[in-house]
Amino acid sequence: MNENREINALFHLLDDPDLEVFDTVASKILLYGKDIIPNLENLWENTIDEAIQERIELLIHRVHYQDLQAALRVWGLSETQDLMQGAILAARYQFPDLMDAQIIAEIDRIKRNIWLELNNYLTPLEQINVLNSMIYNYFGLKGEEVSYQRKNQFFINQVIESKKGNPVTNGIIYQSLCAMLDLPVYAVNIPRQFILAYFDSYIDFSTPVEPDDHRILFFIDPIQGQIYTQQDVDTYLKRVSVPPVPSYFKPQSNKRIVQFLLEELSKCFRDDKDAYKQDELINLASILED
């Protein structure tokens, strides 16, 4: 964007000690949207005052955040609400310039290899064994329990790159591949876990989904692909003193999964200096409220 008189005037006010003046200037700069980012980056490079540089960095972050809010609203209102695209949007909070082409290409490569091994004569359990072999052995995906000290495991681009995620991001990769392969695998709402379930039929989330409408054949732990039966899950619920209720076995929509990903990611920013990041991520999650 070429600098006009108004932009130059606004930039000259960025060093004003009055916070009210800065907030007014910031609000006007935000109206220019992403097009003004190159101007802000050029200004940062030509500024030696660290305090002014911090203000410019904050403005660049605000512009990206404003753009991300808009993109998330569009995704939430779209018909398909592609799960991988939702996870990529969540990762753009930390990596605003993230391009999705490389991630999509890698997921598609894994999908093609799985597809070559599948056929119509395989049972659901055999199908999942093929997936597990490809995802965890061929691709080499590893998984660890959720740790809010390892925030990199919440960003889908870093999980694809390092091949190490947590139950949420591994589960998003797993469920995305199942969707591409027309396998009825969806996340369910088991307390304190992120678990997938293989259902007896495909689910249409455009209408209200009742737990009694569908039957779960078995469960899948996306950390390493471990298979669990209904009895295994019932035993777990008894062990953690949680009475089973139908809502625990209700398939979760892609919108709810991405909302949960953002909520969990927000817990990684607990220091006082990062408190605003926690607030921003919770706000992003709230955009996806039904």
PDB file of C-alpha atoms in Angstrom:
ATOM      1  CA  MET A   1       0.000   0.000   0.000  1.00  0.00           C
ATOM      2  CA  ASN A   2       1.352   3.432  -0.957  1.00  0.00           C
ATOM      3  CA  GLU A   3       1.686   5.809   1.957  1.00  0.00           C
ATOM      4  CA  ASN A   4      -0.679   8.768   1.761  1.00  0.00           C
ATOM      5  CA  ARG A   5      -0.805  11.827   3.973  1.00  0.00           C
ATOM      6  CA  GLU A   6      -3.211  10.248   6.450  1.00  0.00           C
ATOM      7  CA  ILE A   7      -1.041   7.143   6.927  1.00  0.00           C
ATOM      8  CA  ASN A   8       2.070   9.274   7.380  1.00  0.00           C
ATOM      9  CA  ALA A   9       0.255  11.461   9.900  1.00  0.00           C
ATOM     10  CA  LEU A  10      -0.911   8.386  11.827  1.00  0.00           C
ATOM     11  CA  PHE A  11       2.584   6.886  11.843  1.00  0.00           C
ATOM     12  CA  HIS A  12       4.016  10.120  13.241  1.00  0.00           C
ATOM     13  CA  LEU A  13       1.633   9.845  16.179  1.00  0.00           C
ATOM     14  CA  LEU A  14       2.725   6.323  17.169  1.00  0.00           C
ATOM     15  CA  ASP A  15       5.250   7.739  19.644  1.00  0.00           C
ATOM     16  CA  ASP A  16       2.665   9.862  21.461  1.00  0.00           C
ATOM     17  CA  PRO A  17       2.974   9.098  25.216  1.00  0.00           C
ATOM     18  CA  ASP A  18      -0.782   9.583  25.681  1.00  0.00           C
ATOM     19  CA  LEU A  19      -2.301   6.059  25.510  1.00  0.00           C
ATOM     20  CA  GLU A  20      -5.658   7.496  24.503  1.00  0.00           C
ATOM     21  CA  VAL A  21      -4.040   9.090  21.449  1.00  0.00           C
ATOM     22  CA  PHE A  22      -2.288   5.783  20.609  1.00  0.00           C
ATOM     23  CA  ASP A  23      -5.545   3.832  20.879  1.00  0.00           C
ATOM     24  CA  THR A  24      -7.240   6.298  18.530  1.00  0.00           C
ATOM     25  CA  VAL A  25      -4.350   6.049  16.057  1.00  0.00           C
ATOM     26  CA  ALA A  26      -4.355   2.246  16.318  1.00  0.00           C
ATOM     27  CA  SER A  27      -8.099   2.077  15.615  1.00  0.00           C
ATOM     28  CA  LYS A  28      -7.669   4.162  12.464  1.00  0.00           C
ATOM     29  CA  ILE A  29      -4.711   2.077  11.264  1.00  0.00           C
ATOM     30  CA  LEU A  30      -6.726  -1.130  11.772  1.00  0.00           C
ATOM     31  CA  LEU A  31      -9.335   0.166   9.331  1.00  0.00           C
ATOM     32  CA  TYR A  32      -6.796  -0.296   6.512  1.00  0.00           C
ATOM     33  CA  GLY A  33      -6.719  -4.057   7.150  1.00  0.00           C
ATOM     34  CA  LYS A  34      -3.927  -6.416   6.010  1.00  0.00           C
ATOM     35  CA  ASP A  35      -2.871  -4.081   3.191  1.00  0.00           C
ATOM     36  CA  ILE A  36      -1.123  -1.821   5.679  1.00  0.00           C
ATOM     37  CA  ILE A  37       1.134  -4.556   7.120  1.00  0.00           C
ATOM     38  CA  PRO A  38       4.032  -3.963   4.634  1.00  0.00           C
ATOM     39  CA  ASN A  39       3.974  -0.270   5.592  1.00  0.00           C
ATOM     40  CA  LEU A  40       4.114  -1.156   9.294  1.00  0.00           C
ATOM     41  CA  GLU A  41       6.957  -3.634   8.695  1.00  0.00           C
ATOM     42  CA  ASN A  42       8.900  -0.998   6.748  1.00  0.00           C
ATOM     43  CA  LEU A  43       8.316   1.498   9.565  1.00  0.00           C
ATOM     44  CA  TRP A  44       9.575  -1.062  12.128  1.00  0.00           C
ATOM     45  CA  GLU A  45      12.776  -1.620  10.130  1.00  0.00           C
ATOM     46  CA  ASN A  46      13.442   2.119  10.049  1.00  0.00           C
ATOM     47  CA  THR A  47      12.722   2.710  13.735  1.00  0.00           C
ATOM     48  CA  ILE A  48      15.463   2.503  16.356  1.00  0.00           C
ATOM     49  CA  ASP A  49      13.259   3.210  19.399  1.00  0.00           C
ATOM     50  CA  GLU A  50      12.417  -0.192  20.947  1.00  0.00           C
ATOM     51  CA  ALA A  51       9.253   1.139  22.586  1.00  0.00           C
ATOM     52  CA  ILE A  52       7.950   2.313  19.206  1.00  0.00           C
ATOM     53  CA  GLN A  53       8.942  -1.025  17.657  1.00  0.00           C
ATOM     54  CA  GLU A  54       6.869  -2.811  20.319  1.00  0.00           C
ATOM     55  CA  ARG A  55       3.884  -0.630  19.456  1.00  0.00           C
ATOM     56  CA  ILE A  56       4.311  -1.433  15.756  1.00  0.00           C
ATOM     57  CA  GLU A  57       4.544  -5.177  16.551  1.00  0.00           C
ATOM     58  CA  LEU A  58       1.345  -4.885  18.582  1.00  0.00           C
ATOM     59  CA  LEU A  59      -0.389  -3.159  15.668  1.00  0.00           C
ATOM     60  CA  ILE A  60       0.738  -5.847  13.208  1.00  0.00           C
ATOM     61  CA  HIS A  61      -0.593  -8.493  15.607  1.00  0.00           C
ATOM     62  CA  ARG A  62      -3.913  -6.653  15.917  1.00  0.00           C
ATOM     63  CA  VAL A  63      -4.281  -6.451  12.133  1.00  0.00           C
ATOM     64  CA  HIS A  64      -3.618 -10.196  11.770  1.00  0.00           C
ATOM     65  CA  TYR A  65      -5.974 -10.963  14.658  1.00  0.00           C
ATOM     66  CA  GLN A  66      -8.740  -8.859  13.122  1.00  0.00           C
ATOM     67  CA  ASP A  67      -8.282 -10.737   9.826  1.00  0.00           C
ATOM     68  CA  LEU A  68      -8.329 -14.100  11.621  1.00  0.00           C
ATOM     69  CA  GLN A  69     -11.579 -13.263  13.389  1.00  0.00           C
ATOM     70  CA  ALA A  70     -13.212 -12.525  10.040  1.00  0.00           C
ATOM     71  CA  ALA A  71     -11.843 -15.730   8.467  1.00  0.00           C
ATOM     72  CA  LEU A  72     -13.065 -17.821  11.393  1.00  0.00           C
ATOM     73  CA  ARG A  73     -16.559 -16.332  11.116  1.00  0.00           C
ATOM     74  CA  VAL A  74     -16.652 -17.207   7.408  1.00  0.00           C
ATOM     75  CA  TRP A  75     -15.457 -20.769   8.139  1.00  0.00           C
ATOM     76  CA  GLY A  76     -18.042 -21.185  10.924  1.00  0.00           C
ATOM     77  CA  LEU A  77     -20.852 -20.153   8.571  1.00  0.00           C
ATOM     78  CA  SER A  78     -19.690 -22.276   5.627  1.00  0.00           C
ATOM     79  CA  GLU A  79     -21.608 -25.421   4.678  1.00  0.00           C
ATOM     80  CA  THR A  80     -18.684 -27.846   4.806  1.00  0.00           C
ATOM     81  CA  GLN A  81     -16.610 -26.505   7.757  1.00  0.00           C
ATOM     82  CA  ASP A  82     -13.642 -28.601   6.670  1.00  0.00           C
ATOM     83  CA  LEU A  83     -11.878 -29.772   9.840  1.00  0.00           C
ATOM     84  CA  MET A  84      -8.318 -29.418   8.554  1.00  0.00           C
ATOM     85  CA  GLN A  85      -9.029 -25.896   7.309  1.00  0.00           C
ATOM     86  CA  GLY A  86     -10.377 -25.037  10.764  1.00  0.00           C
ATOM     87  CA  ALA A  87      -7.194 -26.345  12.416  1.00  0.00           C
ATOM     88  CA  ILE A  88      -5.090 -24.315   9.965  1.00  0.00           C
ATOM     89  CA  LEU A  89      -7.042 -21.178  10.922  1.00  0.00           C
ATOM     90  CA  ALA A  90      -6.334 -21.905  14.597  1.00  0.00           C
ATOM     91  CA  ALA A  91      -2.605 -22.229  13.793  1.00  0.00           C
ATOM     92  CA  ARG A  92      -2.683 -18.849  12.041  1.00  0.00           C
ATOM     93  CA  TYR A  93      -3.082 -17.224  15.440  1.00  0.00           C
ATOM     94  CA  GLN A  94       0.616 -17.952  16.023  1.00  0.00           C
ATOM     95  CA  PHE A  95       1.661 -18.179  12.361  1.00  0.00           C
ATOM     96  CA  PRO A  96      -0.370 -15.497  10.540  1.00  0.00           C
ATOM     97  CA  ASP A  97       1.406 -16.030   7.205  1.00  0.00           C
ATOM     98  CA  LEU A  98       0.876 -19.809   7.267  1.00  0.00           C
ATOM     99  CA  MET A  99       0.028 -21.194   3.840  1.00  0.00           C
ATOM    100  CA  ASP A 100      -2.147 -24.285   3.778  1.00  0.00           C
ATOM    101  CA  ALA A 101      -0.894 -25.820   0.495  1.00  0.00           C
ATOM    102  CA  GLN A 102       1.966 -27.835   2.042  1.00  0.00           C
ATOM    103  CA  ILE A 103      -0.210 -29.149   4.877  1.00  0.00           C
ATOM    104  CA  ILE A 104      -3.029 -30.163   2.530  1.00  0.00           C
ATOM    105  CA  ALA A 105      -0.542 -31.820   0.152  1.00  0.00           C
ATOM    106  CA  GLU A 106       0.945 -33.914   2.966  1.00  0.00           C
ATOM    107  CA  ILE A 107      -2.472 -35.006   4.233  1.00  0.00           C
ATOM    108  CA  ASP A 108      -3.503 -35.870   0.673  1.00  0.00           C
ATOM    109  CA  ARG A 109      -0.333 -37.946   0.228  1.00  0.00           C
ATOM    110  CA  ILE A 110      -1.154 -40.002   3.332  1.00  0.00           C
ATOM    111  CA  LYS A 111      -4.767 -40.355   2.155  1.00  0.00           C
ATOM    112  CA  ARG A 112      -3.697 -41.734  -1.238  1.00  0.00           C
ATOM    113  CA  ASN A 113      -1.483 -44.347   0.403  1.00  0.00           C
ATOM    114  CA  ILE A 114      -4.317 -45.452   2.708  1.00  0.00           C
ATOM    115  CA  TRP A 115      -6.815 -45.513  -0.165  1.00  0.00           C
ATOM    116  CA  LEU A 116      -4.592 -47.922  -2.123  1.00  0.00           C
ATOM    117  CA  GLU A 117      -4.773 -50.389   0.788  1.00  0.00           C
ATOM    118  CA  LEU A 118      -8.520 -50.170   1.390  1.00  0.00           C
ATOM    119  CA  ASN A 119     -11.208 -52.229  -0.354  1.00  0.00           C
ATOM    120  CA  ASN A 120     -14.928 -52.881   0.040  1.00  0.00           C
ATOM    121  CA  TYR A 121     -14.365 -56.270   1.656  1.00  0.00           C
ATOM    122  CA  LEU A 122     -12.593 -55.012   4.765  1.00  0.00           C
ATOM    123  CA  THR A 123     -14.474 -54.864   8.061  1.00  0.00           C
ATOM    124  CA  PRO A 124     -14.496 -51.530   9.976  1.00  0.00           C
ATOM    125  CA  LEU A 125     -11.808 -52.879  12.319  1.00  0.00           C
ATOM    126  CA  GLU A 126      -9.649 -53.964   9.372  1.00  0.00           C
ATOM    127  CA  GLN A 127     -10.089 -50.533   7.780  1.00  0.00           C
ATOM    128  CA  ILE A 128      -8.862 -48.850  10.959  1.00  0.00           C
ATOM    129  CA  ASN A 129      -5.906 -51.234  11.172  1.00  0.00           C
ATOM    130  CA  VAL A 130      -4.898 -50.053   7.674  1.00  0.00           C
ATOM    131  CA  LEU A 131      -5.246 -46.408   8.780  1.00  0.00           C
ATOM    132  CA  ASN A 132      -3.212 -47.011  11.923  1.00  0.00           C
ATOM    133  CA  SER A 133      -0.431 -48.705   9.980  1.00  0.00           C
ATOM    134  CA  MET A 134      -0.209 -45.820   7.513  1.00  0.00           C
ATOM    135  CA  ILE A 135      -0.591 -42.970  10.010  1.00  0.00           C
ATOM    136  CA  TYR A 136       1.622 -44.229  12.820  1.00  0.00           C
ATOM    137  CA  ASN A 137       4.103 -46.487  10.987  1.00  0.00           C
ATOM    138  CA  TYR A 138       4.392 -45.188   7.415  1.00  0.00           C
ATOM    139  CA  PHE A 139       3.907 -41.479   8.161  1.00  0.00           C
ATOM    140  CA  GLY A 140       5.447 -41.866  11.635  1.00  0.00           C
ATOM    141  CA  LEU A 141       3.003 -39.745  13.641  1.00  0.00           C
ATOM    142  CA  LYS A 142       3.700 -39.868  17.364  1.00  0.00           C
ATOM    143  CA  GLY A 143       1.443 -38.705  20.165  1.00  0.00           C
ATOM    144  CA  GLU A 144       1.721 -37.525  23.764  1.00  0.00           C
ATOM    145  CA  GLU A 145      -0.830 -36.612  26.391  1.00  0.00           C
ATOM    146  CA  VAL A 146      -1.887 -32.966  26.442  1.00  0.00           C
ATOM    147  CA  SER A 147       0.689 -30.679  28.036  1.00  0.00           C
ATOM    148  CA  TYR A 148       0.112 -26.927  28.110  1.00  0.00           C
ATOM    149  CA  GLN A 149       3.888 -26.469  28.241  1.00  0.00           C
ATOM    150  CA  ARG A 150       4.118 -27.925  24.714  1.00  0.00           C
ATOM    151  CA  LYS A 151       2.004 -25.439  22.806  1.00  0.00           C
ATOM    152  CA  ASN A 152       3.677 -26.402  19.514  1.00  0.00           C
ATOM    153  CA  GLN A 153       1.619 -29.613  19.663  1.00  0.00           C
ATOM    154  CA  PHE A 154      -1.578 -27.561  19.281  1.00  0.00           C
ATOM    155  CA  PHE A 155      -0.489 -26.045  15.942  1.00  0.00           C
ATOM    156  CA  ILE A 156      -1.333 -28.375  13.064  1.00  0.00           C
ATOM    157  CA  ASN A 157       1.551 -27.122  10.871  1.00  0.00           C
ATOM    158  CA  GLN A 158       4.111 -27.919  13.576  1.00  0.00           C
ATOM    159  CA  VAL A 159       2.525 -31.326  14.229  1.00  0.00           C
ATOM    160  CA  ILE A 160       2.762 -32.215  10.519  1.00  0.00           C
ATOM    161  CA  GLU A 161       6.372 -30.983  10.451  1.00  0.00           C
ATOM    162  CA  SER A 162       7.585 -32.645  13.664  1.00  0.00           C
ATOM    163  CA  LYS A 163       5.230 -35.655  13.368  1.00  0.00           C
ATOM    164  CA  LYS A 164       4.421 -35.295  17.055  1.00  0.00           C
ATOM    165  CA  GLY A 165       1.084 -34.077  18.375  1.00  0.00           C
ATOM    166  CA  ASN A 166      -1.349 -34.473  21.235  1.00  0.00           C
ATOM    167  CA  PRO A 167      -4.743 -36.232  21.250  1.00  0.00           C
ATOM    168  CA  VAL A 168      -6.523 -33.161  19.835  1.00  0.00           C
ATOM    169  CA  THR A 169      -4.245 -32.452  16.858  1.00  0.00           C
ATOM    170  CA  ASN A 170      -3.572 -36.133  16.149  1.00  0.00           C
ATOM    171  CA  GLY A 171      -7.332 -36.653  16.313  1.00  0.00           C
ATOM    172  CA  ILE A 172      -7.918 -33.831  13.817  1.00  0.00           C
ATOM    173  CA  ILE A 173      -5.456 -35.418  11.367  1.00  0.00           C
ATOM    174  CA  TYR A 174      -7.033 -38.846  11.905  1.00  0.00           C
ATOM    175  CA  GLN A 175     -10.635 -37.656  11.517  1.00  0.00           C
ATOM    176  CA  SER A 176      -9.742 -35.527   8.477  1.00  0.00           C
ATOM    177  CA  LEU A 177      -8.273 -38.581   6.750  1.00  0.00           C
ATOM    178  CA  CYS A 178     -11.372 -40.628   7.624  1.00  0.00           C
ATOM    179  CA  ALA A 179     -13.599 -37.907   6.129  1.00  0.00           C
ATOM    180  CA  MET A 180     -11.554 -37.957   2.918  1.00  0.00           C
ATOM    181  CA  LEU A 181     -11.886 -41.759   2.788  1.00  0.00           C
ATOM    182  CA  ASP A 182     -15.645 -41.784   3.580  1.00  0.00           C
ATOM    183  CA  LEU A 183     -15.204 -43.566   6.909  1.00  0.00           C
ATOM    184  CA  PRO A 184     -17.766 -42.633   9.631  1.00  0.00           C
ATOM    185  CA  VAL A 185     -15.251 -41.701  12.344  1.00  0.00           C
ATOM    186  CA  TYR A 186     -16.024 -38.727  14.600  1.00  0.00           C
ATOM    187  CA  ALA A 187     -14.802 -37.302  17.897  1.00  0.00           C
ATOM    188  CA  VAL A 188     -17.016 -37.951  20.925  1.00  0.00           C
ATOM    189  CA  ASN A 189     -17.382 -36.103  24.207  1.00  0.00           C
ATOM    190  CA  ILE A 190     -15.797 -38.525  26.711  1.00  0.00           C
ATOM    191  CA  PRO A 191     -14.756 -36.502  29.817  1.00  0.00           C
ATOM    192  CA  ARG A 192     -11.051 -35.652  30.147  1.00  0.00           C
ATOM    193  CA  GLN A 193     -10.231 -37.408  26.875  1.00  0.00           C
ATOM    194  CA  PHE A 194     -10.162 -36.652  23.160  1.00  0.00           C
ATOM    195  CA  ILE A 195     -11.387 -39.914  21.675  1.00  0.00           C
ATOM    196  CA  LEU A 196     -12.698 -40.864  18.232  1.00  0.00           C
ATOM    197  CA  ALA A 197     -15.469 -43.355  17.563  1.00  0.00           C
ATOM    198  CA  TYR A 198     -16.305 -45.472  14.517  1.00  0.00           C
ATOM    199  CA  PHE A 199     -20.071 -45.131  14.006  1.00  0.00           C
ATOM    200  CA  ASP A 200     -22.417 -47.474  12.165  1.00  0.00           C
ATOM    201  CA  SER A 201     -23.414 -44.749   9.683  1.00  0.00           C
ATOM    202  CA  TYR A 202     -22.438 -41.329   8.361  1.00  0.00           C
ATOM    203  CA  ILE A 203     -23.682 -38.321  10.293  1.00  0.00           C
ATOM    204  CA  ASP A 204     -25.339 -35.240   8.859  1.00  0.00           C
ATOM    205  CA  PHE A 205     -24.525 -32.337  11.159  1.00  0.00           C
ATOM    206  CA  SER A 206     -26.871 -29.979   9.297  1.00  0.00           C
ATOM    207  CA  THR A 207     -29.668 -31.305  11.513  1.00  0.00           C
ATOM    208  CA  PRO A 208     -29.627 -31.914  15.304  1.00  0.00           C
ATOM    209  CA  VAL A 209     -27.780 -35.127  16.137  1.00  0.00           C
ATOM    210  CA  GLU A 210     -29.164 -37.330  18.908  1.00  0.00           C
ATOM    211  CA  PRO A 211     -26.906 -39.981  20.515  1.00  0.00           C
ATOM    212  CA  ASP A 212     -29.612 -42.631  20.068  1.00  0.00           C
ATOM    213  CA  ASP A 213     -29.674 -42.088  16.292  1.00  0.00           C
ATOM    214  CA  HIS A 214     -26.337 -43.811  15.784  1.00  0.00           C
ATOM    215  CA  ARG A 215     -24.449 -46.776  17.217  1.00  0.00           C
ATOM    216  CA  ILE A 216     -20.748 -46.769  18.049  1.00  0.00           C
ATOM    217  CA  LEU A 217     -18.875 -49.882  16.891  1.00  0.00           C
ATOM    218  CA  PHE A 218     -15.644 -49.097  18.757  1.00  0.00           C
ATOM    219  CA  PHE A 219     -13.442 -46.231  19.941  1.00  0.00           C
ATOM    220  CA  ILE A 220     -10.013 -45.049  18.739  1.00  0.00           C
ATOM    221  CA  ASP A 221      -7.387 -43.260  20.825  1.00  0.00           C
ATOM    222  CA  PRO A 222      -5.650 -40.915  18.348  1.00  0.00           C
ATOM    223  CA  ILE A 223      -2.417 -40.785  20.359  1.00  0.00           C
ATOM    224  CA  GLN A 224      -1.300 -44.129  18.887  1.00  0.00           C
ATOM    225  CA  GLY A 225      -4.438 -45.626  17.331  1.00  0.00           C
ATOM    226  CA  GLN A 226      -5.328 -47.892  20.270  1.00  0.00           C
ATOM    227  CA  ILE A 227      -8.773 -49.498  19.846  1.00  0.00           C
ATOM    228  CA  TYR A 228     -11.220 -49.543  22.789  1.00  0.00           C
ATOM    229  CA  THR A 229     -14.552 -51.282  23.233  1.00  0.00           C
ATOM    230  CA  GLN A 230     -17.655 -49.858  24.874  1.00  0.00           C
ATOM    231  CA  GLN A 231     -16.792 -51.941  27.939  1.00  0.00           C
ATOM    232  CA  ASP A 232     -13.330 -50.329  28.072  1.00  0.00           C
ATOM    233  CA  VAL A 233     -14.906 -46.872  28.054  1.00  0.00           C
ATOM    234  CA  ASP A 234     -17.492 -47.853  30.675  1.00  0.00           C
ATOM    235  CA  THR A 235     -14.667 -49.142  32.884  1.00  0.00           C
ATOM    236  CA  TYR A 236     -12.763 -45.869  32.443  1.00  0.00           C
ATOM    237  CA  LEU A 237     -15.833 -43.792  33.393  1.00  0.00           C
ATOM    238  CA  LYS A 238     -16.332 -45.938  36.481  1.00  0.00           C
ATOM    239  CA  ARG A 239     -12.668 -45.526  37.422  1.00  0.00           C
ATOM    240  CA  VAL A 240     -12.877 -41.708  37.253  1.00  0.00           C
ATOM    241  CA  SER A 241     -16.239 -41.783  39.086  1.00  0.00           C
ATOM    242  CA  VAL A 242     -18.193 -40.263  36.191  1.00  0.00           C
ATOM    243  CA  PRO A 243     -21.636 -41.757  35.523  1.00  0.00           C
ATOM    244  CA  PRO A 244     -22.151 -42.434  31.782  1.00  0.00           C
ATOM    245  CA  VAL A 245     -24.691 -40.161  30.086  1.00  0.00           C
ATOM    246  CA  PRO A 246     -25.803 -40.207  26.407  1.00  0.00           C
ATOM    247  CA  SER A 247     -24.147 -36.850  25.610  1.00  0.00           C
ATOM    248  CA  TYR A 248     -20.699 -38.419  26.141  1.00  0.00           C
ATOM    249  CA  PHE A 249     -21.270 -40.588  23.082  1.00  0.00           C
ATOM    250  CA  LYS A 250     -22.609 -37.853  20.842  1.00  0.00           C
ATOM    251  CA  PRO A 251     -20.482 -37.124  17.755  1.00  0.00           C
ATOM    252  CA  GLN A 252     -18.881 -33.682  17.843  1.00  0.00           C
ATOM    253  CA  SER A 253     -19.203 -31.312  14.896  1.00  0.00           C
ATOM    254  CA  ASN A 254     -16.095 -29.920  13.206  1.00  0.00           C
ATOM    255  CA  LYS A 255     -17.040 -26.499  14.551  1.00  0.00           C
ATOM    256  CA  ARG A 256     -17.046 -27.832  18.107  1.00  0.00           C
ATOM    257  CA  ILE A 257     -13.687 -29.593  17.600  1.00  0.00           C
ATOM    258  CA  VAL A 258     -11.976 -26.397  16.389  1.00  0.00           C
ATOM    259  CA  GLN A 259     -13.617 -24.462  19.216  1.00  0.00           C
ATOM    260  CA  PHE A 260     -12.207 -27.024  21.686  1.00  0.00           C
ATOM    261  CA  LEU A 261      -8.762 -26.757  20.035  1.00  0.00           C
ATOM    262  CA  LEU A 262      -8.786 -22.962  20.562  1.00  0.00           C
ATOM    263  CA  GLU A 263      -9.963 -23.351  24.175  1.00  0.00           C
ATOM    264  CA  GLU A 264      -7.188 -25.844  24.933  1.00  0.00           C
ATOM    265  CA  LEU A 265      -4.583 -23.684  23.169  1.00  0.00           C
ATOM    266  CA  SER A 266      -5.602 -20.710  25.319  1.00  0.00           C
ATOM    267  CA  LYS A 267      -4.488 -22.658  28.403  1.00  0.00           C
ATOM    268  CA  CYS A 268      -0.895 -22.564  27.109  1.00  0.00           C
ATOM    269  CA  PHE A 269      -0.716 -18.796  27.756  1.00  0.00           C
ATOM    270  CA  ARG A 270      -0.947 -18.424  31.529  1.00  0.00           C
ATOM    271  CA  ASP A 271       1.852 -15.942  32.236  1.00  0.00           C
ATOM    272  CA  ASP A 272       0.809 -12.364  32.981  1.00  0.00           C
ATOM    273  CA  LYS A 273       2.605 -11.100  29.876  1.00  0.00           C
ATOM    274  CA  ASP A 274       0.602 -13.541  27.717  1.00  0.00           C
ATOM    275  CA  ALA A 275      -2.767 -12.961  29.393  1.00  0.00           C
ATOM    276  CA  TYR A 276      -4.003 -11.027  26.351  1.00  0.00           C
ATOM    277  CA  LYS A 277      -3.294 -14.085  24.148  1.00  0.00           C
ATOM    278  CA  GLN A 278      -5.452 -16.254  26.393  1.00  0.00           C
ATOM    279  CA  ASP A 279      -8.265 -13.687  26.151  1.00  0.00           C
ATOM    280  CA  GLU A 280      -7.910 -13.480  22.367  1.00  0.00           C
ATOM    281  CA  LEU A 281      -8.036 -17.260  21.914  1.00  0.00           C
ATOM    282  CA  ILE A 282     -11.094 -17.581  24.149  1.00  0.00           C
ATOM    283  CA  ASN A 283     -12.698 -14.832  22.096  1.00  0.00           C
ATOM    284  CA  LEU A 284     -11.883 -16.740  18.867  1.00  0.00           C
ATOM    285  CA  ALA A 285     -13.461 -19.869  20.366  1.00  0.00           C
ATOM    286  CA  SER A 286     -16.591 -17.885  21.244  1.00  0.00           C
ATOM    287  CA  ILE A 287     -17.013 -16.934  17.572  1.00  0.00           C
ATOM    288  CA  LEU A 288     -17.846 -20.593  16.916  1.00  0.00           C
ATOM    289  CA  GLU A 289     -20.599 -20.786  19.549  1.00  0.00           C
ATOM    290  CA  ASP A 290     -23.770 -22.325  18.092  1.00  0.00           C
TER     291      ASP A 290
END
